[in-house]
Short mmCIF file of C-alpha atoms in Angstrom, two decimals:
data_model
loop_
_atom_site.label_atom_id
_atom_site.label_comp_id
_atom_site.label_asym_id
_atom_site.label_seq_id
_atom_site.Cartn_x
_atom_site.Cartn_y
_atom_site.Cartn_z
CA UNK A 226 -14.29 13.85 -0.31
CA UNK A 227 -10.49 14.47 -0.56
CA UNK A 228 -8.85 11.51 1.80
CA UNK A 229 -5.28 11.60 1.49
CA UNK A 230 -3.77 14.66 -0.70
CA UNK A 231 -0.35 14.43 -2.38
CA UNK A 232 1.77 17.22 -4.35
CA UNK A 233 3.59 17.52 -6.79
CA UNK A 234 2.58 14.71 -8.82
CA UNK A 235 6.07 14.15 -10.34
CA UNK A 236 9.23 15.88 -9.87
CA UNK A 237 12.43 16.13 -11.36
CA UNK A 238 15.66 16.67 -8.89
CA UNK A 239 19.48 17.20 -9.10
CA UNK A 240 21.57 15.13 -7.21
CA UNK A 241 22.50 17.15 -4.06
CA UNK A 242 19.39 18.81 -4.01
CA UNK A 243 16.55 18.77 -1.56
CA UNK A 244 13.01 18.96 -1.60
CA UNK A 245 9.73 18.22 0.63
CA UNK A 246 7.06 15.66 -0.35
CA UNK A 247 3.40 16.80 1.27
CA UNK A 248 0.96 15.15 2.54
CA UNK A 249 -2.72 16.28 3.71
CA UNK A 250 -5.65 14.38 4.98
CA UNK A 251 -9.28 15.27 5.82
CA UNK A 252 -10.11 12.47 7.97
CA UNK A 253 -8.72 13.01 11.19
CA UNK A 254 -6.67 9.80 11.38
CA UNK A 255 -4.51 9.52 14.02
CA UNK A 256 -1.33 7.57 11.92
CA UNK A 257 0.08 8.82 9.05
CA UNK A 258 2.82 6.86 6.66
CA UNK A 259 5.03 7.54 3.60
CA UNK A 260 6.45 4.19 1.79
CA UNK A 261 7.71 3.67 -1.41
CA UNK A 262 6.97 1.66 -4.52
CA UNK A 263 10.46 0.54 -6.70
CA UNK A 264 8.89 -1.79 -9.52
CA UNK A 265 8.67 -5.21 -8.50
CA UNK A 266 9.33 -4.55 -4.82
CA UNK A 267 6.44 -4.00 -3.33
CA UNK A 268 6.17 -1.08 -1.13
CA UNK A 269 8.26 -0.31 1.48
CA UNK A 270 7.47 1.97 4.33
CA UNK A 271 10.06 4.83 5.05
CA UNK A 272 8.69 6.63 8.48
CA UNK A 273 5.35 6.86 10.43
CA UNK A 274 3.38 8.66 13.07
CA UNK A 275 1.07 7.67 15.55
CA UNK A 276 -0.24 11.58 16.05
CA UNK A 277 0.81 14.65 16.41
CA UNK A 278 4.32 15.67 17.77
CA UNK A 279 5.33 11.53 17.53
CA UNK A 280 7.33 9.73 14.59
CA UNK A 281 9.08 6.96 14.50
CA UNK A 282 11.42 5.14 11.55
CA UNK A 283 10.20 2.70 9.55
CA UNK A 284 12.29 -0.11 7.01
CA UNK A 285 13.87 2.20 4.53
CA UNK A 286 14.14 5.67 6.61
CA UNK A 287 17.82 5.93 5.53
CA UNK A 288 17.80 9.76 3.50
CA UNK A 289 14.66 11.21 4.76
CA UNK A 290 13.24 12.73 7.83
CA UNK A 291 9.59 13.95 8.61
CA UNK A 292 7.63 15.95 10.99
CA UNK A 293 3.96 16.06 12.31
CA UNK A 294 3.42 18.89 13.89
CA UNK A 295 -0.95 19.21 12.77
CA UNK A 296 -3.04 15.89 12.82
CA UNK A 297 -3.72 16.72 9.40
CA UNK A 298 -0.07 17.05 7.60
CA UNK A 299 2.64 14.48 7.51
CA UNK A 300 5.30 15.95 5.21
CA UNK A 301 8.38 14.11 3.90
CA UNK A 302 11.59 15.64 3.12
CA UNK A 303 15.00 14.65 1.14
CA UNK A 304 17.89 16.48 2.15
CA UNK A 305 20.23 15.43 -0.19
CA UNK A 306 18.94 13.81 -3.48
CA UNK A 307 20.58 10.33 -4.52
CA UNK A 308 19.69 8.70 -7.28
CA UNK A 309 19.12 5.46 -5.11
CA UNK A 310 16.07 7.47 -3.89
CA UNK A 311 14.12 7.57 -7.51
CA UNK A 312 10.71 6.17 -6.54
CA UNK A 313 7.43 6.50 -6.52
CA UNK A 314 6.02 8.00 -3.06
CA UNK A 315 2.89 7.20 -1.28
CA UNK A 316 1.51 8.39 1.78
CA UNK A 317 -1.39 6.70 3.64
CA UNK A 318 -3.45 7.07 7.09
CA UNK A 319 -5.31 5.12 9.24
CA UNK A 320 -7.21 5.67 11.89
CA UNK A 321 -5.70 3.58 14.54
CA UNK A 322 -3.32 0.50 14.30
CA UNK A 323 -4.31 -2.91 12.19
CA UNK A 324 -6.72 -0.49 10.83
CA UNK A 325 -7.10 -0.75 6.86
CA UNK A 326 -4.51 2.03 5.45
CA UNK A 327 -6.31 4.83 2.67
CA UNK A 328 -3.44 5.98 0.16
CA UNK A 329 -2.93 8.97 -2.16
CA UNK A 330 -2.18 9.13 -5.72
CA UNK A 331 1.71 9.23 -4.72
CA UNK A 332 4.88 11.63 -6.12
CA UNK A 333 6.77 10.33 -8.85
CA UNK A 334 10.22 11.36 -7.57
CA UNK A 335 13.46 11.01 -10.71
CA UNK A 336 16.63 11.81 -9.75
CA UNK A 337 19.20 12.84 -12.26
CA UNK B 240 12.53 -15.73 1.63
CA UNK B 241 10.07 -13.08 1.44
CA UNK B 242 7.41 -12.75 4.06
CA UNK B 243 4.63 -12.40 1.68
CA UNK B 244 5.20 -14.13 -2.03
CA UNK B 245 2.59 -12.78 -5.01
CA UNK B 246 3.13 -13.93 -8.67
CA UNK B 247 3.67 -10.96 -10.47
CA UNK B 248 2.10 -12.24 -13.75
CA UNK B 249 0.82 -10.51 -15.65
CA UNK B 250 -2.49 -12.97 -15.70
CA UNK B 251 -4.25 -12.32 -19.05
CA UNK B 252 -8.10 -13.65 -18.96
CA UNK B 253 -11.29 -13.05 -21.02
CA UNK B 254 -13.78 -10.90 -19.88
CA UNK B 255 -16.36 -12.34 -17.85
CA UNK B 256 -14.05 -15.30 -16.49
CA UNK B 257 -13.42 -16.16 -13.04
CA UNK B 258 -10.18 -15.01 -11.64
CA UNK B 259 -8.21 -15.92 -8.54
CA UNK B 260 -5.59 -14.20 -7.42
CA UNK B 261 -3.10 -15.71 -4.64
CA UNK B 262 -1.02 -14.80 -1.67
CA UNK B 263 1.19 -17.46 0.56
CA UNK B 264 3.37 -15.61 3.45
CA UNK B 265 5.48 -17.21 5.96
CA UNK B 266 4.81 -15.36 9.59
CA UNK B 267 2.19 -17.44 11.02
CA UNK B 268 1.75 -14.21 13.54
CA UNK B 269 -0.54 -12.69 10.71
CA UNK B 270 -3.96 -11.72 11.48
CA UNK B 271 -5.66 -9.50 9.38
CA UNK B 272 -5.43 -9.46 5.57
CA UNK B 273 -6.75 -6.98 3.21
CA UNK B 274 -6.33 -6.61 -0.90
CA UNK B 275 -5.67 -3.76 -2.57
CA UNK B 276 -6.08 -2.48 -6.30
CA UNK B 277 -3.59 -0.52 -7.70
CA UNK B 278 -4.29 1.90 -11.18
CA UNK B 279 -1.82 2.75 -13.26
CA UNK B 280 -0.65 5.66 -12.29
CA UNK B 281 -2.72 5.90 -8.97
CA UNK B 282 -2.51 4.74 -5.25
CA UNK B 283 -3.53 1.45 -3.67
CA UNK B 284 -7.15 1.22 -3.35
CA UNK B 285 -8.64 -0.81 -0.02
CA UNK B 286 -10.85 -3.50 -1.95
CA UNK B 287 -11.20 -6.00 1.30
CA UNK B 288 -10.03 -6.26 4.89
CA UNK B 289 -10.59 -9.65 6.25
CA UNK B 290 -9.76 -11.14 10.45
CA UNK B 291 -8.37 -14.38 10.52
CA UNK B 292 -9.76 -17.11 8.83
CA UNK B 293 -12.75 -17.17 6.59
CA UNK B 294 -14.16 -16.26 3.78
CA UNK B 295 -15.66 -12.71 2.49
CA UNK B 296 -17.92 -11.53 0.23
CA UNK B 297 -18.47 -8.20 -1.45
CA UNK B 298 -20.49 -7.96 -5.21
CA UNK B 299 -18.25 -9.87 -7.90
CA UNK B 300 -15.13 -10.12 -5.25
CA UNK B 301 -14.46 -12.90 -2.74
CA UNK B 302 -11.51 -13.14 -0.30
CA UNK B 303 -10.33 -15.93 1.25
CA UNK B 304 -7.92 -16.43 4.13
CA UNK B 305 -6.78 -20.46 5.42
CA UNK B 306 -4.11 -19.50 8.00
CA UNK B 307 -3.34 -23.53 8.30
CA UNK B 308 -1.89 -23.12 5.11
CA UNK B 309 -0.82 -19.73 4.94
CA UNK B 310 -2.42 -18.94 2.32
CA UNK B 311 -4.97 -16.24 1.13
CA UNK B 312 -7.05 -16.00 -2.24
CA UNK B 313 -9.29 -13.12 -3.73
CA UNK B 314 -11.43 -14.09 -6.11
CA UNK B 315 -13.48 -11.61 -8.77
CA UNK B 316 -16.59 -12.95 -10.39
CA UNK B 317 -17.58 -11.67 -14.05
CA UNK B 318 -14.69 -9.90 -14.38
CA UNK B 319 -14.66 -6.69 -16.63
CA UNK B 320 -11.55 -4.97 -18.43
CA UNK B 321 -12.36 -2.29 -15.85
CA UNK B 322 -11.11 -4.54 -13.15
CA UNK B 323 -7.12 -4.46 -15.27
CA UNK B 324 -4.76 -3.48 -12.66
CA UNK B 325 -2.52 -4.66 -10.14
CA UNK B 326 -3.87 -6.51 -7.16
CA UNK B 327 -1.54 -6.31 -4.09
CA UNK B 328 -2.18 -8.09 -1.23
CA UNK B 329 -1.11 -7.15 2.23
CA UNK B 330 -1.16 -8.83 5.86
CA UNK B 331 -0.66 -7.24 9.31
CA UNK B 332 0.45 -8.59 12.68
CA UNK B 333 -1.58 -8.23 15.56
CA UNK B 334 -4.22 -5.94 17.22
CA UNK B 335 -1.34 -3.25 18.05
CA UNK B 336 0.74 -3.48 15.10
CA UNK B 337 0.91 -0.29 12.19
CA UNK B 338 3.13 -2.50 10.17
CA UNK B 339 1.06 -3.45 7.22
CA UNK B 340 3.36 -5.84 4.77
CA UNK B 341 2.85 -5.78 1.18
CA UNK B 342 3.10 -8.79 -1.92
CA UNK B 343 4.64 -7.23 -4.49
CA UNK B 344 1.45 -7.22 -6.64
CA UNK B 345 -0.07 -9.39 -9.70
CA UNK B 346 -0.99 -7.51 -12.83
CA UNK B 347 -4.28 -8.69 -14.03
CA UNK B 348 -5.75 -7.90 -17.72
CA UNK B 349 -8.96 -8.70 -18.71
CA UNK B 350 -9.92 -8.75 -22.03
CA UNK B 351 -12.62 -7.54 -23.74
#
């Protein structure tokens, strides 16, 4: 009973450097988000997609781009580290829209 | 102004008291409401998912929604020090909205 799969748990980047956040989930939800959680802010949501082959920008997607090319995998990716973009990062699904969203553990993200 | 305000406490209690946890926002367009528990360390966890007005039940926890006051509640009866985490609420728009917005989460501790 997976849900919503994230790796790595934590990572350590280089300003300047890139990297991919992934994201899995087993229960064939059509939308898929990534947000993320700064401490006392609440989270804030970065891109989503409403299915396969669609995205669409969210509050914060300044930084970061995605794809979603399988139902099942919505993966988020950092071209060029800042350290503005040290966070913690959650993805989430639902099934359809105002639909209760299921969250993973998240990727703690530190850039140095 | 934030859309959604949450005291961030931390709200310390004993166990087995009776704890209420609070939410006021300011779009009146707001329909459904849900709470979610956060771990340290972990993702946001659905507790309850609530339409419009009204109360709900589920074992110890209660939620409560008063859109004439803008203004939503969750209650947890008995509490246990297993219930010490952060308790974010969250409200979304209308039947074809994705665009779940977050409180920035109260930390509760319960003692034992």
């Amino acid at each position: 009973n997976a849900g919503v799969t994230q790796t790595p748990k934590f990572r350590i980047l280089k300003i300047g450097q890139s990297m991919t956040l992934q994201c899995t989930q087993d229960m064939n939800h059509n939308y898929m988000y990534w947000y993320r959680q700064d401490p006392g802010m609440g989270l804030k949501l970065i891109y989503y997609s409403v299915g396969a082959g669609i995205t669409d920008k969210g509050e914060v997607p300044n930084g970061y781009n995605v794809s979603r090319s399988t139902t099942e995998d919505f993966p988020l990716r950092l071209e060029l580290a800042a350290p503005s973009q040290t966070s913690v990062y959650f993805c989430a699904s639902s099934r359809r829209e105002n639909q209760p969203q299921h969250f993973g553990d998240g990727t703690r993200l530190s850039i140095l | 102004q934030k859309e959604v305000e949450q005291d961030p406490g931390p709200l310390s209690v004993p166990e087995g008291a009776i704890v209420s946890l609070n939410c006021t926002y300011s779009n009146s367009a707001f329909q459904y409401f849900m709470w979610y528990r956060q771990y340290s360390r972990k993702g946001p966890e659905l507790l309850m998912y609530t339409y419009s007005s009204g109360n709900k039940e589920d074992g110890r926890f209660t939620a409560q929604v008063d859109k004439s006051s803008k203004y939503i509640s969750l209650f947890i009866r008995d509490s246990q020090p297993s219930d010490s985490a952060t308790y974010l609420c969250a409200m979304i728009e209308g039947d074809s909205s994705y665009k779940l917005i977050f409180g920035s989460g109260t930390r509760l501790l319960v003692r034992p």
